[in-house]
GROMACS .gro file of C-alpha atoms in nm:
model
  328
    1MET     CA    1   7.845  10.785  11.000
    2SER     CA    2   7.793  10.545  10.708
    3ASP     CA    3   7.869  10.621  10.345
    4PRO     CA    4   7.645  10.478  10.071
    5SER     CA    5   7.937  10.480   9.825
    6VAL     CA    6   8.095  10.191  10.016
    7ILE     CA    7   7.899   9.870   9.992
    8GLY     CA    8   7.880   9.685  10.321
    9PRO     CA    9   7.878   9.757  10.696
   10VAL     CA   10   8.126  10.037  10.757
   11TRP     CA   11   8.150  10.325  11.002
   12TRP     CA   12   8.304  10.659  10.907
   13PRO     CA   13   8.440  10.904  11.167
   14THR     CA   14   8.262  11.238  11.179
   15LEU     CA   15   8.552  11.454  11.303
   16SER     CA   16   8.842  11.578  11.094
   17PRO     CA   17   9.145  11.346  11.091
   18SER     CA   18   9.404  11.408  11.363
   19PHE     CA   19   9.660  11.208  11.555
   20GLU     CA   20   9.427  11.183  11.854
   21GLN     CA   21   9.131  11.068  11.644
   22PHE     CA   22   9.338  10.793  11.483
   23PHE     CA   23   9.374  10.615  11.818
   24VAL     CA   24   9.032  10.662  11.972
   25ALA     CA   25   8.806  10.361  12.007
   26GLY     CA   26   8.620  10.329  11.677
   27PRO     CA   27   8.561   9.966  11.586
   28GLN     CA   28   8.387   9.880  11.263
   29PRO     CA   29   8.047   9.705  11.274
   30ILE     CA   30   8.220   9.374  11.192
   31PRO     CA   31   8.567   9.386  11.359
   32LEU     CA   32   8.705   9.084  11.177
   33LEU     CA   33   9.079   9.152  11.197
   34PRO     CA   34   9.072   9.277  11.559
   35ALA     CA   35   8.900   8.948  11.648
   36VAL     CA   36   9.168   8.755  11.459
   37ALA     CA   37   9.439   8.947  11.646
   38SER     CA   38   9.278   8.865  11.981
   39ILE     CA   39   9.242   8.494  11.896
   40LEU     CA   40   9.604   8.470  11.781
   41ALA     CA   41   9.730   8.638  12.098
   42LEU     CA   42   9.525   8.410  12.325
   43ALA     CA   43   9.630   8.097  12.135
   44TYR     CA   44   9.997   8.195  12.150
   45LEU     CA   45   9.978   8.271  12.522
   46ALA     CA   46   9.811   7.934  12.580
   47GLY     CA   47  10.094   7.758  12.400
   48ALA     CA   48  10.368   7.954  12.578
   49SER     CA   49  10.201   7.897  12.916
   50ARG     CA   50  10.184   7.523  12.846
   51MET     CA   51  10.557   7.521  12.776
   52TRP     CA   52  10.641   7.714  13.093
   53THR     CA   53  10.413   7.513  13.323
   54ARG     CA   54  10.558   7.185  13.194
   55GLY     CA   55  10.909   7.306  13.269
   56TYR     CA   56  11.020   7.365  12.911
   57ARG     CA   57  11.203   7.678  12.804
   58TRP     CA   58  11.035   7.920  12.565
   59PRO     CA   59  11.208   8.256  12.492
   60VAL     CA   60  11.028   8.557  12.640
   61ILE     CA   61  11.155   8.779  12.358
   62ARG     CA   62  10.967   8.567  12.102
   63THR     CA   63  10.651   8.597  12.308
   64ILE     CA   64  10.689   8.975  12.327
   65CYS     CA   65  10.741   9.003  11.950
   66PHE     CA   66  10.433   8.799  11.866
   67LEU     CA   67  10.207   8.973  12.117
   68LEU     CA   68  10.329   9.314  11.999
   69GLY     CA   69  10.243   9.213  11.643
   70CYS     CA   70   9.893   9.112  11.756
   71LEU     CA   71   9.854   9.441  11.943
   72LEU     CA   72   9.951   9.644  11.636
   73LEU     CA   73   9.717   9.438  11.419
   74PHE     CA   74   9.435   9.509  11.663
   75ALA     CA   75   9.517   9.881  11.682
   76ILE     CA   76   9.541   9.967  11.312
   77THR     CA   77   9.227   9.770  11.221
   78GLY     CA   78   9.018   9.821  11.535
   79LEU     CA   79   9.070  10.185  11.634
   80GLY     CA   80   8.967  10.508  11.464
   81ILE     CA   81   9.248  10.482  11.209
   82GLU     CA   82   9.054  10.206  11.032
   83GLY     CA   83   8.764  10.446  10.966
   84TYR     CA   84   8.994  10.716  10.828
   85GLY     CA   85   9.166  10.455  10.612
   86LEU     CA   86   8.840  10.408  10.427
   87GLY     CA   87   8.868  10.755  10.274
   88MET     CA   88   9.232  10.870  10.292
   89PHE     CA   89   9.508  10.727  10.073
   90SER     CA   90   9.780  10.825  10.321
   91VAL     CA   91   9.612  10.649  10.613
   92PHE     CA   92   9.540  10.339  10.406
   93MET     CA   93   9.904  10.334  10.290
   94PHE     CA   94  10.018  10.359  10.653
   95GLN     CA   95   9.798  10.061  10.738
   96GLN     CA   96   9.928   9.864  10.440
   97LEU     CA   97  10.293   9.930  10.526
   98THR     CA   98  10.238   9.852  10.893
   99LEU     CA   99  10.070   9.521  10.812
  100MET     CA  100  10.337   9.419  10.561
  101MET     CA  101  10.656   9.555  10.714
  102VAL     CA  102  10.593   9.571  11.090
  103VAL     CA  103  10.313   9.337  11.197
  104ALA     CA  104  10.420   9.050  10.971
  105PRO     CA  105  10.788   9.047  11.083
  106LEU     CA  106  10.685   9.064  11.450
  107LEU     CA  107  10.454   8.767  11.407
  108VAL     CA  108  10.726   8.574  11.223
  109LEU     CA  109  10.987   8.656  11.490
  110GLY     CA  110  10.754   8.500  11.746
  111SER     CA  111  10.818   8.157  11.583
  112PRO     CA  112  10.454   8.046  11.608
  113GLY     CA  113  10.523   7.734  11.402
  114THR     CA  114  10.786   7.608  11.645
  115LEU     CA  115  10.560   7.683  11.940
  116LEU     CA  116  10.275   7.492  11.775
  117LEU     CA  117  10.492   7.185  11.719
  118ARG     CA  118  10.626   7.188  12.075
  119ALA     CA  119  10.320   7.286  12.276
  120MET     CA  120  10.037   7.111  12.092
  121PRO     CA  121   9.927   6.788  12.267
  122HIS     CA  122   9.999   6.471  12.072
  123ARG     CA  123   9.663   6.320  12.164
  124GLY     CA  124   9.307   6.388  12.059
  125ILE     CA  125   9.248   6.690  11.836
  126GLY     CA  126   9.606   6.803  11.890
  127ARG     CA  127   9.730   6.502  11.697
  128TRP     CA  128   9.523   6.599  11.395
  129VAL     CA  129   9.633   6.963  11.418
  130LEU     CA  130   9.997   6.853  11.418
  131ARG     CA  131   9.938   6.628  11.117
  132LEU     CA  132   9.772   6.911  10.931
  133ALA     CA  133  10.053   7.154  11.021
  134LEU     CA  134  10.330   6.913  10.919
  135GLY     CA  135  10.147   6.822  10.600
  136GLY     CA  136  10.114   7.186  10.504
  137LEU     CA  137  10.477   7.255  10.596
  138ARG     CA  138  10.605   6.975  10.373
  139SER     CA  139  10.370   7.046  10.083
  140ARG     CA  140  10.479   7.170   9.742
  141ALA     CA  141  10.252   7.471   9.785
  142ALA     CA  142  10.448   7.583  10.093
  143LYS     CA  143  10.779   7.543   9.911
  144PHE     CA  144  10.647   7.740   9.615
  145ALA     CA  145  10.502   8.017   9.835
  146LEU     CA  146  10.843   8.073   9.998
  147HIS     CA  147  11.043   8.054   9.675
  148PRO     CA  148  11.267   8.362   9.626
  149ALA     CA  149  11.135   8.402   9.271
  150LEU     CA  150  10.788   8.473   9.411
  151VAL     CA  151  10.887   8.745   9.657
  152ILE     CA  152  10.965   9.026   9.415
  153PRO     CA  153  10.655   8.976   9.196
  154LEU     CA  154  10.439   8.985   9.510
  155MET     CA  155  10.591   9.314   9.618
  156VAL     CA  156  10.548   9.466   9.273
  157LEU     CA  157  10.190   9.341   9.257
  158CYS     CA  158  10.103   9.488   9.599
  159PHE     CA  159  10.217   9.833   9.493
  160PHE     CA  160  10.232   9.898   9.118
  161GLY     CA  161   9.997   9.618   9.014
  162LEU     CA  162   9.732   9.707   9.270
  163TYR     CA  163   9.722  10.084   9.237
  164LEU     CA  164   9.819  10.146   8.876
  165SER     CA  165   9.595   9.876   8.728
  166GLY     CA  166   9.275  10.012   8.884
  167ALA     CA  167   9.222   9.703   9.102
  168ALA     CA  168   9.238   9.911   9.419
  169ASP     CA  169   8.974  10.147   9.282
  170VAL     CA  170   8.735   9.853   9.250
  171LEU     CA  171   8.817   9.666   9.572
  172LEU     CA  172   8.810   9.969   9.803
  173ARG     CA  173   8.450  10.047   9.713
  174THR     CA  174   8.326   9.744   9.908
  175TRP     CA  175   8.374   9.637  10.268
  176THR     CA  176   8.475   9.289  10.161
  177GLY     CA  177   8.731   9.432   9.917
  178HIS     CA  178   8.882   9.654  10.186
  179ILE     CA  179   8.916   9.364  10.430
  180PHE     CA  180   9.052   9.140  10.154
  181LEU     CA  181   9.328   9.392  10.081
  182GLU     CA  182   9.427   9.418  10.448
  183ILE     CA  183   9.445   9.040  10.481
  184ALA     CA  184   9.641   9.019  10.155
  185PHE     CA  185   9.894   9.277  10.277
  186LEU     CA  186   9.948   9.080  10.597
  187VAL     CA  187   9.984   8.745  10.417
  188VAL     CA  188  10.225   8.888  10.159
  189GLY     CA  189  10.425   9.047  10.440
  190ILE     CA  190  10.457   8.707  10.610
  191LEU     CA  191  10.563   8.537  10.285
  192VAL     CA  192  10.819   8.811  10.218
  193THR     CA  193  10.971   8.827  10.567
  194ALA     CA  194  10.958   8.459  10.670
  195PRO     CA  195  11.260   8.357  10.456
  196LEU     CA  196  11.451   8.658  10.592
  197VAL     CA  197  11.402   8.642  10.970
  198SER     CA  198  11.210   8.326  11.059
  199SER     CA  199  11.354   8.066  11.299
  200ASP     CA  200  11.073   7.819  11.229
  201PRO     CA  201  11.140   7.492  11.040
  202LEU     CA  202  11.055   7.627  10.695
  203PRO     CA  203  11.018   7.391  10.396
  204ARG     CA  204  11.276   7.597  10.209
  205ARG     CA  205  11.584   7.780  10.333
  206THR     CA  206  11.704   8.083  10.142
  207SER     CA  207  12.075   8.159  10.114
  208TYR     CA  208  12.200   8.481  10.266
  209VAL     CA  209  12.301   8.610   9.923
  210SER     CA  210  11.942   8.566   9.804
  211ARG     CA  211  11.810   8.733  10.120
  212LEU     CA  212  12.028   9.039  10.067
  213PHE     CA  213  11.922   9.057   9.703
  214ASP     CA  214  11.554   9.034   9.798
  215VAL     CA  215  11.585   9.309  10.059
  216PHE     CA  216  11.769   9.534   9.813
  217ILE     CA  217  11.504   9.487   9.542
  218GLU     CA  218  11.221   9.541   9.791
  219MET     CA  219  11.379   9.870   9.896
  220GLN     CA  220  11.390   9.980   9.533
  221VAL     CA  221  11.023   9.888   9.484
  222HIS     CA  222  10.923  10.103   9.783
  223ALA     CA  223  11.137  10.394   9.668
  224MET     CA  224  11.011  10.389   9.308
  225PHE     CA  225  10.647  10.360   9.411
  226GLY     CA  226  10.688  10.642   9.660
  227LEU     CA  227  10.838  10.865   9.391
  228VAL     CA  228  10.556  10.784   9.148
  229MET     CA  229  10.294  10.881   9.408
  230LEU     CA  230  10.486  11.190   9.519
  231LEU     CA  231  10.556  11.329   9.171
  232SER     CA  232  10.225  11.240   9.009
  233THR     CA  233  10.023  11.547   8.907
  234ALA     CA  234   9.693  11.356   8.892
  235PRO     CA  235   9.521  11.121   9.136
  236VAL     CA  236   9.633  10.761   9.080
  237VAL     CA  237   9.339  10.593   9.257
  238ALA     CA  238   9.009  10.747   9.152
  239TYR     CA  239   8.830  10.611   9.459
  240PHE     CA  240   9.020  10.841   9.696
  241VAL     CA  241   8.923  11.154   9.499
  242THR     CA  242   8.566  11.151   9.635
  243ALA     CA  243   8.589  10.897   9.919
  244ALA     CA  244   8.672  11.130  10.206
  245PRO     CA  245   8.376  11.330  10.347
  246LYS     CA  246   8.399  11.705  10.282
  247ALA     CA  247   8.399  11.768  10.658
  248TRP     CA  248   8.744  11.610  10.678
  249GLY     CA  249   8.895  11.881  10.455
  250VAL     CA  250   9.124  11.642  10.267
  251ASP     CA  251   9.305  11.744   9.948
  252PRO     CA  252   9.326  11.416   9.748
  253LEU     CA  253   9.640  11.509   9.554
  254ARG     CA  254   9.825  11.628   9.862
  255ASP     CA  255   9.711  11.320  10.053
  256GLN     CA  256   9.845  11.104   9.770
  257GLY     CA  257  10.182  11.277   9.806
  258VAL     CA  258  10.184  11.195  10.176
  259ALA     CA  259  10.114  10.833  10.086
  260GLY     CA  260  10.416  10.839   9.854
  261ILE     CA  261  10.639  10.982  10.126
  262LEU     CA  262  10.525  10.709  10.365
  263ALA     CA  263  10.602  10.438  10.107
  264TRP     CA  264  10.948  10.585  10.051
  265THR     CA  265  11.044  10.645  10.414
  266TYR     CA  266  10.832  10.448  10.658
  267GLY     CA  267  10.831  10.147  10.425
  268GLU     CA  268  11.212  10.149  10.401
  269LEU     CA  269  11.291  10.150  10.774
  270PRO     CA  270  11.183   9.790  10.848
  271LEU     CA  271  11.376   9.673  10.541
  272VAL     CA  272  11.690   9.842  10.673
  273VAL     CA  273  11.642   9.658  11.003
  274MET     CA  274  11.596   9.328  10.816
  275LEU     CA  275  11.911   9.403  10.617
  276ILE     CA  276  12.110   9.455  10.936
  277VAL     CA  277  11.966   9.140  11.097
  278THR     CA  278  12.050   8.938  10.784
  279LEU     CA  279  12.409   9.065  10.781
  280ILE     CA  280  12.453   8.987  11.151
  281ARG     CA  281  12.317   8.634  11.111
  282TRP     CA  282  12.537   8.577  10.807
  283GLN     CA  283  12.845   8.690  11.002
  284ARG     CA  284  12.753   8.464  11.294
  285GLN     CA  285  12.705   8.169  11.061
  286ASP     CA  286  13.046   8.226  10.901
  287THR     CA  287  13.209   8.260  11.245
  288THR     CA  288  13.046   7.938  11.364
  289ARG     CA  289  13.149   7.749  11.052
  290ALA     CA  290  13.507   7.879  11.079
  291ALA     CA  291  13.523   7.771  11.445
  292LYS     CA  292  13.393   7.422  11.359
  293ALA     CA  293  13.637   7.391  11.070
  294GLN     CA  294  13.925   7.497  11.295
  295SER     CA  295  13.814   7.247  11.559
  296ARG     CA  296  13.807   6.967  11.302
  297SER     CA  297  14.149   7.072  11.172
  298ASP     CA  298  14.294   7.072  11.525
  299ALA     CA  299  14.146   6.727  11.593
  300GLU     CA  300  14.293   6.590  11.269
  301THR     CA  301  14.632   6.742  11.354
  302ASP     CA  302  14.628   6.589  11.702
  303THR     CA  303  14.539   6.248  11.557
  304TYR     CA  304  14.822   6.271  11.306
  305ASN     CA  305  15.071   6.375  11.575
  306GLU     CA  306  14.970   6.075  11.784
  307TYR     CA  307  15.022   5.854  11.479
  308LEU     CA  308  15.374   5.997  11.424
  309ASN     CA  309  15.461   5.947  11.790
  310ARG     CA  310  15.350   5.583  11.779
  311LEU     CA  311  15.564   5.523  11.470
  312HIS     CA  312  15.862   5.685  11.637
  313GLN     CA  313  15.820   5.483  11.956
  314ARG     CA  314  15.793   5.159  11.756
  315ASP     CA  315  16.106   5.231  11.549
  316SER     CA  316  16.319   5.368  11.838
  317PRO     CA  317  16.172   5.233  12.164
  318ARG     CA  318  16.490   5.287  12.369
  319SER     CA  319  16.631   5.596  12.204
  320GLY     CA  320  16.621   5.930  12.369
  321GLN     CA  321  16.577   6.109  12.042
  322ARG     CA  322  16.334   6.397  12.018
  323GLN     CA  323  15.982   6.317  11.899
  324TYR     CA  324  15.868   6.533  11.608
  325HIS     CA  325  15.513   6.648  11.561
  326LEU     CA  326  15.307   6.850  11.319
  327ASP     CA  327  15.209   7.197  11.437
  328PRO     CA  328  14.840   7.278  11.403
   0.00000   0.00000   0.00000
């Protein structure tokens, strides 16, 4: 079913929303993001296969993370849930949170940048792709995009700025606006999570103190936005008041409350996982640094002891006196 209130090629489900209907095959007339997910998965597999066939090691866990991210991207934009997201705030919020907080971290954990640099041929078109990738990686724009000062404003803009300013009400009325928002959520999710969990050679490395601060602030943004949606007594986004077909039986205000609960709970879980991962990596880094410092200290102590022994042997070559040394 198509709806004339949405400009562009869209398909609306005819049955009432249910868990089963969310995951039935229901692609939109122009399945842009499912196609992107398929292309990314095939390109990644081609790169990983090239590494394996040439005898180089590439972690299977990274491959699983990236392919799982592509699968989720395909599912939430290519199945029936995409159609229900056109008219229900709660479903659209679930899609937004999944793109930002689940799909994006999985793609980042796959280290696609490292795979590109290692697997891409250095001849022909591959040489130009590598030049383009390295040029973008070293650019000022890349450094600015990953700056910690940009993360928090992006999160605030994606929630409070988008929904409370009326921008969502305008964008969601067109097919291009809807797709633009989904792409924006995914891109912002990558920019937010890359400094936290990425193993790729980023143009800027964020300290662990800054990472913990960013995660803490992001959790507060999700919680505050969820409370605003949950406690609001009037619809925040006018589009969702009349968007859902009457056959769906959706109460807009109640659906908005569900969207707030999702932002407060479902949106927090990935951040908790990132917080734990950040703390573990910080502890490992400190342990590694302490071990290296101890190793250097032991080497310096051994060198000094050898120096003392040589002095003692030179001054008393025939004496049977005890040789003193410095304990590590």
